[in-house]
Short mmCIF file of C-alpha atoms in Angstrom, two decimals:
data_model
loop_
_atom_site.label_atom_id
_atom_site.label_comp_id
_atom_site.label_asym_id
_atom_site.label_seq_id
_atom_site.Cartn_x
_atom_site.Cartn_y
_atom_site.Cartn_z
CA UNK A 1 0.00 0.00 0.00
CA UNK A 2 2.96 2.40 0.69
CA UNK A 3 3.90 1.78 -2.64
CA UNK A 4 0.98 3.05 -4.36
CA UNK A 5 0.73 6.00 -2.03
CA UNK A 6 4.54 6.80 -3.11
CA UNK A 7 3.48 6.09 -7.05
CA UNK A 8 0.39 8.54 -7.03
CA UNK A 9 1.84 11.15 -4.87
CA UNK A 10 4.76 11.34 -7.12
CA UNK A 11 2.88 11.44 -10.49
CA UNK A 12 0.50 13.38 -9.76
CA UNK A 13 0.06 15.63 -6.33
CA UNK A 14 3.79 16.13 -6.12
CA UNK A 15 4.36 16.24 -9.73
CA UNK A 16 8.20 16.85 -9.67
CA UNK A 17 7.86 19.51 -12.34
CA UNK A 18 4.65 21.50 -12.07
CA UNK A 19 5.23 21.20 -7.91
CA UNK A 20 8.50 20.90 -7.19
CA UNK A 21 9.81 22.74 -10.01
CA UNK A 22 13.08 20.25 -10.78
CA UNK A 23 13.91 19.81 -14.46
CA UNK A 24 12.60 23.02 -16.06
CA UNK A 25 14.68 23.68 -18.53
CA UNK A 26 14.13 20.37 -20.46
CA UNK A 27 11.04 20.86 -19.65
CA UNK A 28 10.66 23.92 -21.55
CA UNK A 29 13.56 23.32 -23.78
CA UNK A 30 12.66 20.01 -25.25
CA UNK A 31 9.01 20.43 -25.74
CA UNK A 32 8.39 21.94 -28.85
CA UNK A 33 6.84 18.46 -30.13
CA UNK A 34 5.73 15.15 -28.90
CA UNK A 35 7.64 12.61 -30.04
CA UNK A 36 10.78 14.81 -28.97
CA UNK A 37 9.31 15.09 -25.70
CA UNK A 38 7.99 10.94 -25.49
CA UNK A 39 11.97 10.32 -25.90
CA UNK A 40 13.21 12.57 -23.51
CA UNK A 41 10.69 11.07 -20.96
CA UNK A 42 11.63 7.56 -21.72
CA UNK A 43 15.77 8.50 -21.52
CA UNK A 44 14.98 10.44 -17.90
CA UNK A 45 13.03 7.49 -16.53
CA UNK A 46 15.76 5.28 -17.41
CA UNK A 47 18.67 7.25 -15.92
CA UNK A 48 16.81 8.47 -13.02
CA UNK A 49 15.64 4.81 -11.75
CA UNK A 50 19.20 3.68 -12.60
CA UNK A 51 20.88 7.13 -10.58
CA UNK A 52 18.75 6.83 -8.15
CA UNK A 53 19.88 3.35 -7.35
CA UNK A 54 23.50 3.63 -7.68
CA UNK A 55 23.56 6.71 -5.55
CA UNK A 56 21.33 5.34 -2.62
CA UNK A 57 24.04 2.33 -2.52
CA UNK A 58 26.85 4.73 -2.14
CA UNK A 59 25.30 6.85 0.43
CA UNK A 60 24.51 3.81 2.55
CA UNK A 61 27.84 1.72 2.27
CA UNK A 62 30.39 4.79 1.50
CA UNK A 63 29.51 7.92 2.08
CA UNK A 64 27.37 6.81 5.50
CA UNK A 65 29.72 4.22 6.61
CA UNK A 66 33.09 6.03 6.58
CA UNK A 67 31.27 9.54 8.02
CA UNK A 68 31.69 11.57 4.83
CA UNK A 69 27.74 12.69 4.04
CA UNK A 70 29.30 16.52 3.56
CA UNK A 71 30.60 15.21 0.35
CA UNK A 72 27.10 13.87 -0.81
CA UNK A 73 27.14 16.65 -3.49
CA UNK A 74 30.18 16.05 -5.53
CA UNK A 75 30.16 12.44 -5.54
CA UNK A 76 26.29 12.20 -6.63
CA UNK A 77 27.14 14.25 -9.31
CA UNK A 78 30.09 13.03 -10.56
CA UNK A 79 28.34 9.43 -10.20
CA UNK A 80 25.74 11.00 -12.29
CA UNK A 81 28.10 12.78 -15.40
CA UNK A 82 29.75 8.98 -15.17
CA UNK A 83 27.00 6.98 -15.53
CA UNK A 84 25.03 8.68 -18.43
CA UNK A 85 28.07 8.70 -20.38
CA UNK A 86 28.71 4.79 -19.11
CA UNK A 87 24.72 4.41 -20.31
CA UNK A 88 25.05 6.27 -23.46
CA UNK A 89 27.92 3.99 -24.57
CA UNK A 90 26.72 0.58 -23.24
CA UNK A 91 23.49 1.39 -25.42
CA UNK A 92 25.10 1.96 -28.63
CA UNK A 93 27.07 -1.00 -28.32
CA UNK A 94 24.09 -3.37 -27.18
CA UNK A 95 20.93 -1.41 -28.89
CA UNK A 96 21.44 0.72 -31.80
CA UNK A 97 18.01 1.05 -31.98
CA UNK A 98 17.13 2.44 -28.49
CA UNK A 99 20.26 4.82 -28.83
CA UNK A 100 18.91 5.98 -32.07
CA UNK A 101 16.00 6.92 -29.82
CA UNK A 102 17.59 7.89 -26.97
CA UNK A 103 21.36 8.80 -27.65
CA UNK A 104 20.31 12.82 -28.48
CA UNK A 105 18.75 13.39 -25.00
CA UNK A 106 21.33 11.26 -23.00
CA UNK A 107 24.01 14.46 -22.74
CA UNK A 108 21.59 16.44 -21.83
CA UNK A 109 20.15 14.69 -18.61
CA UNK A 110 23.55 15.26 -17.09
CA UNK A 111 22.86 18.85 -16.18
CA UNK A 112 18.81 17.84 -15.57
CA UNK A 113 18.71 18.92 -11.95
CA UNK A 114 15.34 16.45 -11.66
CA UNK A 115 17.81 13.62 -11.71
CA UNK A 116 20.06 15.23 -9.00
CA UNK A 117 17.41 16.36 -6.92
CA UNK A 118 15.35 12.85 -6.96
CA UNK A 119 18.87 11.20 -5.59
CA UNK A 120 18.94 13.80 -3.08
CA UNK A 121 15.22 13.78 -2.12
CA UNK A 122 15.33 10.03 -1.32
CA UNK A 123 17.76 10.11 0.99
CA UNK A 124 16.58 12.98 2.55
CA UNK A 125 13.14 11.00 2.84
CA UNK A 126 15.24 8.51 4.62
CA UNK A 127 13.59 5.70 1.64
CA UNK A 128 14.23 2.32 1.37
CA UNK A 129 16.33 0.94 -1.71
CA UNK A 130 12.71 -0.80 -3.03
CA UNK A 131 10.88 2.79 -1.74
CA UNK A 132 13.71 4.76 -3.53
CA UNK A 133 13.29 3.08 -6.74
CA UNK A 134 9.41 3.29 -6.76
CA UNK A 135 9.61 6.96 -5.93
CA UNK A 136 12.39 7.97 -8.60
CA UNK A 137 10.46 5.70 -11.41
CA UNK A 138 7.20 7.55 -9.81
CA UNK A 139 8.50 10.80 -10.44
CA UNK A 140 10.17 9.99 -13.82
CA UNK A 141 6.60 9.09 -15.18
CA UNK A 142 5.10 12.80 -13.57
CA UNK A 143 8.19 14.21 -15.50
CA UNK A 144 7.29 12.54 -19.26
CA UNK A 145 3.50 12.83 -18.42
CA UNK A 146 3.98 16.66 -17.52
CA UNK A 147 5.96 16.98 -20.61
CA UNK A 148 3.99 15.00 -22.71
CA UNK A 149 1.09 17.13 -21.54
CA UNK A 150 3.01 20.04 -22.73
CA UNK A 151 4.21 19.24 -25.60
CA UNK A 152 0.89 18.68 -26.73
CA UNK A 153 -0.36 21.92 -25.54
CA UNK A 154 2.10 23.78 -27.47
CA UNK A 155 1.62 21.86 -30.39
CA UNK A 156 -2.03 23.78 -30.55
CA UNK A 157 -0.62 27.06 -29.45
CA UNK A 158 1.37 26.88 -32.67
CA UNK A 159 -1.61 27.70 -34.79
CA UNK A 160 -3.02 30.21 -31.80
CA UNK A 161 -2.73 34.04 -32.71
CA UNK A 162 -0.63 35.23 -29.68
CA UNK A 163 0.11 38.92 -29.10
CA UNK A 164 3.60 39.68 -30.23
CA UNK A 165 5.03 40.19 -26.72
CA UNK A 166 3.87 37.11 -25.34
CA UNK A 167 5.37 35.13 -28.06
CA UNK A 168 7.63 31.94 -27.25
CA UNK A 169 9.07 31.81 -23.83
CA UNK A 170 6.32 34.18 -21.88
CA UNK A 171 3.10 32.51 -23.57
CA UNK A 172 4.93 28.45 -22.89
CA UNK A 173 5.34 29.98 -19.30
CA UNK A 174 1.85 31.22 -18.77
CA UNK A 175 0.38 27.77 -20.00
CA UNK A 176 2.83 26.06 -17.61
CA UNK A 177 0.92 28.12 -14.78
CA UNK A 178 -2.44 27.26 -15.81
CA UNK A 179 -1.27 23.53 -15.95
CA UNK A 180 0.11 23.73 -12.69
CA UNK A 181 -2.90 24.90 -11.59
CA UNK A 182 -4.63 21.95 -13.00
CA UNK A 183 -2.55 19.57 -11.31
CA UNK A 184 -3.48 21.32 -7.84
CA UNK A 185 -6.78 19.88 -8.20
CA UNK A 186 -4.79 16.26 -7.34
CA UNK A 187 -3.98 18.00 -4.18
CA UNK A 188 -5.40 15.49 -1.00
CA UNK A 189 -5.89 12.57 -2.75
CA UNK A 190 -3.56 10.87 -0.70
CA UNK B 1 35.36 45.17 -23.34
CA UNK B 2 35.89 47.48 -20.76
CA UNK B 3 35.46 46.66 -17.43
CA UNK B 4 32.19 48.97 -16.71
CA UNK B 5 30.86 47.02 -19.59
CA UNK B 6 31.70 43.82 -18.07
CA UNK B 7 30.50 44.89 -14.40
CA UNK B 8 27.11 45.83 -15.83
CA UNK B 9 25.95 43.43 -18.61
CA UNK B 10 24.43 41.10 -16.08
CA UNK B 11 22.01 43.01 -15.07
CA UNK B 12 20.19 43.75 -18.34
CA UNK B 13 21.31 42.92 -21.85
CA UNK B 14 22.35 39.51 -20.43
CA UNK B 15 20.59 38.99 -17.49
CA UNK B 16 20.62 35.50 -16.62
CA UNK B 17 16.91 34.91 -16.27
CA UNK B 18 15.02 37.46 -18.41
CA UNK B 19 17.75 37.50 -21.44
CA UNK B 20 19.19 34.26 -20.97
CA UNK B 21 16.58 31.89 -19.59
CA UNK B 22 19.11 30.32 -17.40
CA UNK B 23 18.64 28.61 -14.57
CA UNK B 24 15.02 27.98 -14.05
CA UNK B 25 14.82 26.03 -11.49
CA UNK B 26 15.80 27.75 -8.28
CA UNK B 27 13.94 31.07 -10.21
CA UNK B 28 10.69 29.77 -10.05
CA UNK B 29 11.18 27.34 -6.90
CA UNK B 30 12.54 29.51 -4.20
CA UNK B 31 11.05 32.69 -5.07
CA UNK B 32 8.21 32.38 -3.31
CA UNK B 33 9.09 35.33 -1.20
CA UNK B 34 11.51 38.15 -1.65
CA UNK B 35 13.73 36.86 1.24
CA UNK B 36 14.40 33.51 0.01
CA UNK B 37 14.50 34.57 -3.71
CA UNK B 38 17.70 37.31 -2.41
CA UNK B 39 19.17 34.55 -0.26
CA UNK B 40 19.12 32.02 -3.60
CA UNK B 41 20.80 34.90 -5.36
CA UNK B 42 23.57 35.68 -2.83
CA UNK B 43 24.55 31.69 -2.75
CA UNK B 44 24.35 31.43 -6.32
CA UNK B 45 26.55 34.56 -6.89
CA UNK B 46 29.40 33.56 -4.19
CA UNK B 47 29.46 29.81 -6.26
CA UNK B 48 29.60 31.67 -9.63
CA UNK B 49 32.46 34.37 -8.73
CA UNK B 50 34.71 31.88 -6.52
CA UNK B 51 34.29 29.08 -9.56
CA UNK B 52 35.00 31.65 -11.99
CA UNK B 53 38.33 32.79 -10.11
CA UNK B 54 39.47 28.92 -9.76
CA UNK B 55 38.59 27.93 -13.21
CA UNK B 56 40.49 30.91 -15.25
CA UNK B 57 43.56 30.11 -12.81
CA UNK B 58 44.24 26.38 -13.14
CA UNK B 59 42.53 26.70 -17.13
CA UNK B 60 46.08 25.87 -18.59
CA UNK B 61 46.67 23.01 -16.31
CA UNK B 62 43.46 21.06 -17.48
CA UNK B 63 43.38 19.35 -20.20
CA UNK B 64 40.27 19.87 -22.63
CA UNK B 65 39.10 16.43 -22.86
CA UNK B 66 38.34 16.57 -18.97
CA UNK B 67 37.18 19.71 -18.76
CA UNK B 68 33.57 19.61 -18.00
CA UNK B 69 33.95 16.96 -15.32
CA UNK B 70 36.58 19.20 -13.54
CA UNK B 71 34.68 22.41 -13.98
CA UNK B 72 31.76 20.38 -12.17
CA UNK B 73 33.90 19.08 -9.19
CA UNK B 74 34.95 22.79 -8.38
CA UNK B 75 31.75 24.11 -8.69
CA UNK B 76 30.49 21.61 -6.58
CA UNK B 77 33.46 22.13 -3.86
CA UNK B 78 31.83 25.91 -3.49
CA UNK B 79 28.37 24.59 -2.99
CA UNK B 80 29.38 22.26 -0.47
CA UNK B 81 31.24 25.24 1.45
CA UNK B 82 27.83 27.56 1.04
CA UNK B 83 25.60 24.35 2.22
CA UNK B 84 27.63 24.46 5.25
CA UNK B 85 28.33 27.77 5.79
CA UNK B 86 24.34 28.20 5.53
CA UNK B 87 23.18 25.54 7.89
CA UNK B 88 25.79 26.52 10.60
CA UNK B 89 24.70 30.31 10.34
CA UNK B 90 21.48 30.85 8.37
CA UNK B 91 19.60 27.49 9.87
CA UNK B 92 16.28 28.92 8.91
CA UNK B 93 16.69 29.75 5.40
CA UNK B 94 18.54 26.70 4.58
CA UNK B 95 15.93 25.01 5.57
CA UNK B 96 13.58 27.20 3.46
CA UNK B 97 16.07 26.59 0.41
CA UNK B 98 16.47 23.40 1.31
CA UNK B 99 17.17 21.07 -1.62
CA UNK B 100 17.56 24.06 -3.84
CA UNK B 101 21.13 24.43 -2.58
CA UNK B 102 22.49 21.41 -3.33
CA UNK B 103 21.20 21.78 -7.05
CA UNK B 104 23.23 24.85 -7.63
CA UNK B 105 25.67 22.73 -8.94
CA UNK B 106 23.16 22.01 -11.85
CA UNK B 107 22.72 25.54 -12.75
CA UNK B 108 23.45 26.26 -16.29
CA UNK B 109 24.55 29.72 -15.03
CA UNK B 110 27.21 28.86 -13.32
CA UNK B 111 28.86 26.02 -15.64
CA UNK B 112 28.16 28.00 -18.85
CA UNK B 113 29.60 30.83 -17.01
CA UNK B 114 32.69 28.47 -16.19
CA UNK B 115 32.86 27.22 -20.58
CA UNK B 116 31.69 30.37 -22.00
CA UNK B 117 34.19 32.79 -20.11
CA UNK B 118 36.19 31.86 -17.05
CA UNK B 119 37.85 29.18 -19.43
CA UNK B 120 38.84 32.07 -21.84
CA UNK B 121 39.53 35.05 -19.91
CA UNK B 122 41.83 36.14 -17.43
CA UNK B 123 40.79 35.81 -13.39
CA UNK B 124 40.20 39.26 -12.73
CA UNK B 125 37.74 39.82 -15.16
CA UNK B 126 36.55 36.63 -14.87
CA UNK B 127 35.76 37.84 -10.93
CA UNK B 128 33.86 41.02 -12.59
CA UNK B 129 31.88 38.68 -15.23
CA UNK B 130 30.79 36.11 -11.93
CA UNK B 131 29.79 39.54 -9.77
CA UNK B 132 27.93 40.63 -12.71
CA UNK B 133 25.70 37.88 -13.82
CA UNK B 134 25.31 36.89 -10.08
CA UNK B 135 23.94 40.05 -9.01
CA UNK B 136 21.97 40.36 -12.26
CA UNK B 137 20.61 36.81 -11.33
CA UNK B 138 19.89 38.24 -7.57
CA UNK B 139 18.26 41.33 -8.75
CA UNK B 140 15.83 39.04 -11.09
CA UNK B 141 15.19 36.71 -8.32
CA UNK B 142 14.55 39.48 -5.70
CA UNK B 143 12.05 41.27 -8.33
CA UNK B 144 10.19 38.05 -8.78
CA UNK B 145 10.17 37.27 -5.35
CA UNK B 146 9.07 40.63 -4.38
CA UNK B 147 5.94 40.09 -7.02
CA UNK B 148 4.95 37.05 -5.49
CA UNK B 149 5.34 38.02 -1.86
CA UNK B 150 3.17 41.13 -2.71
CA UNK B 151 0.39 39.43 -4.33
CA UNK B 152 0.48 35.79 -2.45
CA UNK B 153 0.63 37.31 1.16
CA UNK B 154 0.57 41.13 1.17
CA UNK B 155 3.72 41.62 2.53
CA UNK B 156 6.71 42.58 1.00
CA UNK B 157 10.47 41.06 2.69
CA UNK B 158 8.17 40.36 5.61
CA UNK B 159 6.95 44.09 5.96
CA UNK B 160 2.75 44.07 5.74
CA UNK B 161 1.45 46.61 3.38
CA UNK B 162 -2.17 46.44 4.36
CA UNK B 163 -3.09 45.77 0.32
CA UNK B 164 -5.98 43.46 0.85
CA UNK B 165 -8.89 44.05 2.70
CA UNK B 166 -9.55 41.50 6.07
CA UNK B 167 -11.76 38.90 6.67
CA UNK B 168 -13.80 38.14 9.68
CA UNK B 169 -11.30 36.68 11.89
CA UNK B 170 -8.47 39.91 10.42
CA UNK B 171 -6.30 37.88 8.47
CA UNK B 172 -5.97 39.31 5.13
CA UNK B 173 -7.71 37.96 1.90
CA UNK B 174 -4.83 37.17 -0.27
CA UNK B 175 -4.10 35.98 -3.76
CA UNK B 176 -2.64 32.74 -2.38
CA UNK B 177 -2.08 31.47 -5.84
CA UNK B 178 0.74 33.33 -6.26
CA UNK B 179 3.14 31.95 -3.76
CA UNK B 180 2.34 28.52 -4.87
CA UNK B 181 3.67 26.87 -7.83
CA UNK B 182 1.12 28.12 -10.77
CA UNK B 183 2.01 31.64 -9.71
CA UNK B 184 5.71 31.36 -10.13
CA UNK B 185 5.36 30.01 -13.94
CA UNK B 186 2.65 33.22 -14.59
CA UNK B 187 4.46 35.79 -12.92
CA UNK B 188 7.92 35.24 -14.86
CA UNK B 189 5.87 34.81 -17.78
CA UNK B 190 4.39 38.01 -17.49
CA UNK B 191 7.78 39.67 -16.57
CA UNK B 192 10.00 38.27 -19.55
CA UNK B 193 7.16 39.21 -21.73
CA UNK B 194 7.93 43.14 -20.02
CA UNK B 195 11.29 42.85 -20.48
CA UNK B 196 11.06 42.06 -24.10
CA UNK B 197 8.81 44.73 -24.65
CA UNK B 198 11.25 47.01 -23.24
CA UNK B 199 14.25 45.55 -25.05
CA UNK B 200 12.45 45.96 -28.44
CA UNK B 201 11.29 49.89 -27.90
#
């Protein structure tokens, strides 16, 4: 049952973009269409789940057990910068066709502060390994579905006459609002 | 460029968050009031000016293939000092930053900063280039924190303006959107369109 509270409170009342602001700039970077934005979704889930388990292990047996936790920063993130470059060239070697899918987005999740912060955030929640990984593949899914959600959105405002001020960043930022908004109404379902 | 120039381009023809769109995250996340968006500001500046000093010093002594991973392990060095230095002496506003401090490492401020001119220019003006954006970074952060703080609770760095008329127990009748997270995407939306407005005329 704690599972599925962690799943649906991660997805969707503590939706790790439109509540907890982490990972904006893809977010408003990579969301100009919708396939774009179903590959970046599918290349975060799979390095966040995979982060988020390497760095709980090195917190608990390293960083825990010889006293070190003020250097929690560095190594997550050079554990990070290693493993998407470790991922990105594991993939190409054993599936051309996911890193046709993938590769672009990989470098880019390196400086995706979502993937940082989710490491971060389940320690702080003091989770366990099985807890960790249901929360960071929890809020991987809020990140595609916000994005998704997005991308689509944009998609329409394409065609939408917007005054000439508002147009590009200010108008994408506006929606953003209203869709956070939307996403309120989850608030107290669990 | 001369160093006026360099000193003062932060603030408004490249200002990191209206010109640049840099560094979203800790804009819209810890700027629900002016307070915290000035304290975000002042950590974010210190990282940028002391990474900018360290990086155009040892620039020559790194080579270019492990750049970015170097450039990273400095910045984060700083971050770690201004996590600690904050919790020992600022408890209550680390805690209102909280995770937002640690994820200064990701800002794309501070590493482009670090690629696009600490690892090209000499330290001194390097120093000037890391005061300038991170004050220009401050200033936006204070503004939109400001906004929000006025709007979302009345008050502005904790001062009560009496803006909004009372309710039947006295406490004020608020726009409590804005503090929240839909008012931080609508606000800066609002002010970049301003800004561009202003840049155009």
């Amino acid at each position: 049952m704690i599972y599925v509270t962690i799943l649906i409170s991660a997805i969707f009342v503590n939706n790790i973009v439109l509540s907890q602001f982490l990972g904006i700039c893809p977010f408003l970077g990579v969301s100009k269409k919708i396939n774009t934005a179903i590959g970046m979704g599918m290349a975060v889930t799979f390095v966040m789940v995979l982060s988020s388990m390497v760095t709980f292990l090195l917190q608990k047996y390293i960083l825990e057990s010889l006293g070190i936790e003020f250097l929690q920063t560095i190594t997550f993130i050079l554990v990070i910068a290693a493993l998407v470059q470790l991922v990105e060239i594991v993939l190409k070697k054993v599936s051309p066709a996911l890193y046709q899918a993938l590769g672009v987005f990989l470098p880019l999740i390196t400086t995706n502060c979502a993937i940082l912060g989710v490491a971060i955030l389940i320690i702080q929640k003091n989770y366990s390994m099985v807890e960790g990984v249901v929360f960071a593949a929890a809020s991987a899914i809020g990140f595609a579905l916000a994005l998704i959600i997005f991308a689509g959105l944009r998609e329409h405002l394409d065609l939408q006459d917007v005054p000439k001020g508002m147009q590009g960043t200010p108008i994408a930022l506006v929606v953003a609002g209203i869709l956070a908004l939307a996403f309120m109404g989850f608030a107290g379902i669990v | 460029m001369t160093i006026k120039e360099n000193l003062l381009k932060g603030f408004f023809k490249e200002n990191p968050v209206f010109v640049l769109l840099l560094g979203m995250c800790p804009t819209l996340a810890t700027t629900s009031s002016a307070i915290n968006g000035l304290g975000m500001g002042l950590a974010t500046t210190f990282v940028l000016i002391m990474s900018n000093i360290v990086i155009s010093l040892v620039k020559n002594l790194i080579p270019d293939k492990v750049r970015i991973p170097s450039f990273i392990v400095i910045i984060a060095s700083f971050v770690t000092v201004v996590d600690l230095v904050m919790a020992g002496f600022l408890p209550d506003l680390h805690q209102s930053l909280g995770l937002f401090i640690p994820l200064i490492v990701v800002n794309c401020i501070v590493l482009g900063r670090a690629e696009a001119f600490a690892s090209k220019n000499n330290p001194f003006n390097s120093m000037l280039d890391g005061i300038s954006l991170g004050l220009g970074f401050s200033m936006a952060l204070t503004i939109l924190g400001s906004i929000r703080e006025i709007l979302g609770s009345g008050t502005v760095f904790g001062f009560d303006l009496s803006l909004f008329p009372l309710d039947d127990k006295g406490a004020p009748v608020t726009m409590l959107m804005f503090i929240l997270a839909p008012g931080g995407f609508i606000v800066l939306g609002y002010l970049i369109a301003l800004i561009n407005r202003v840049r155009k005329v």
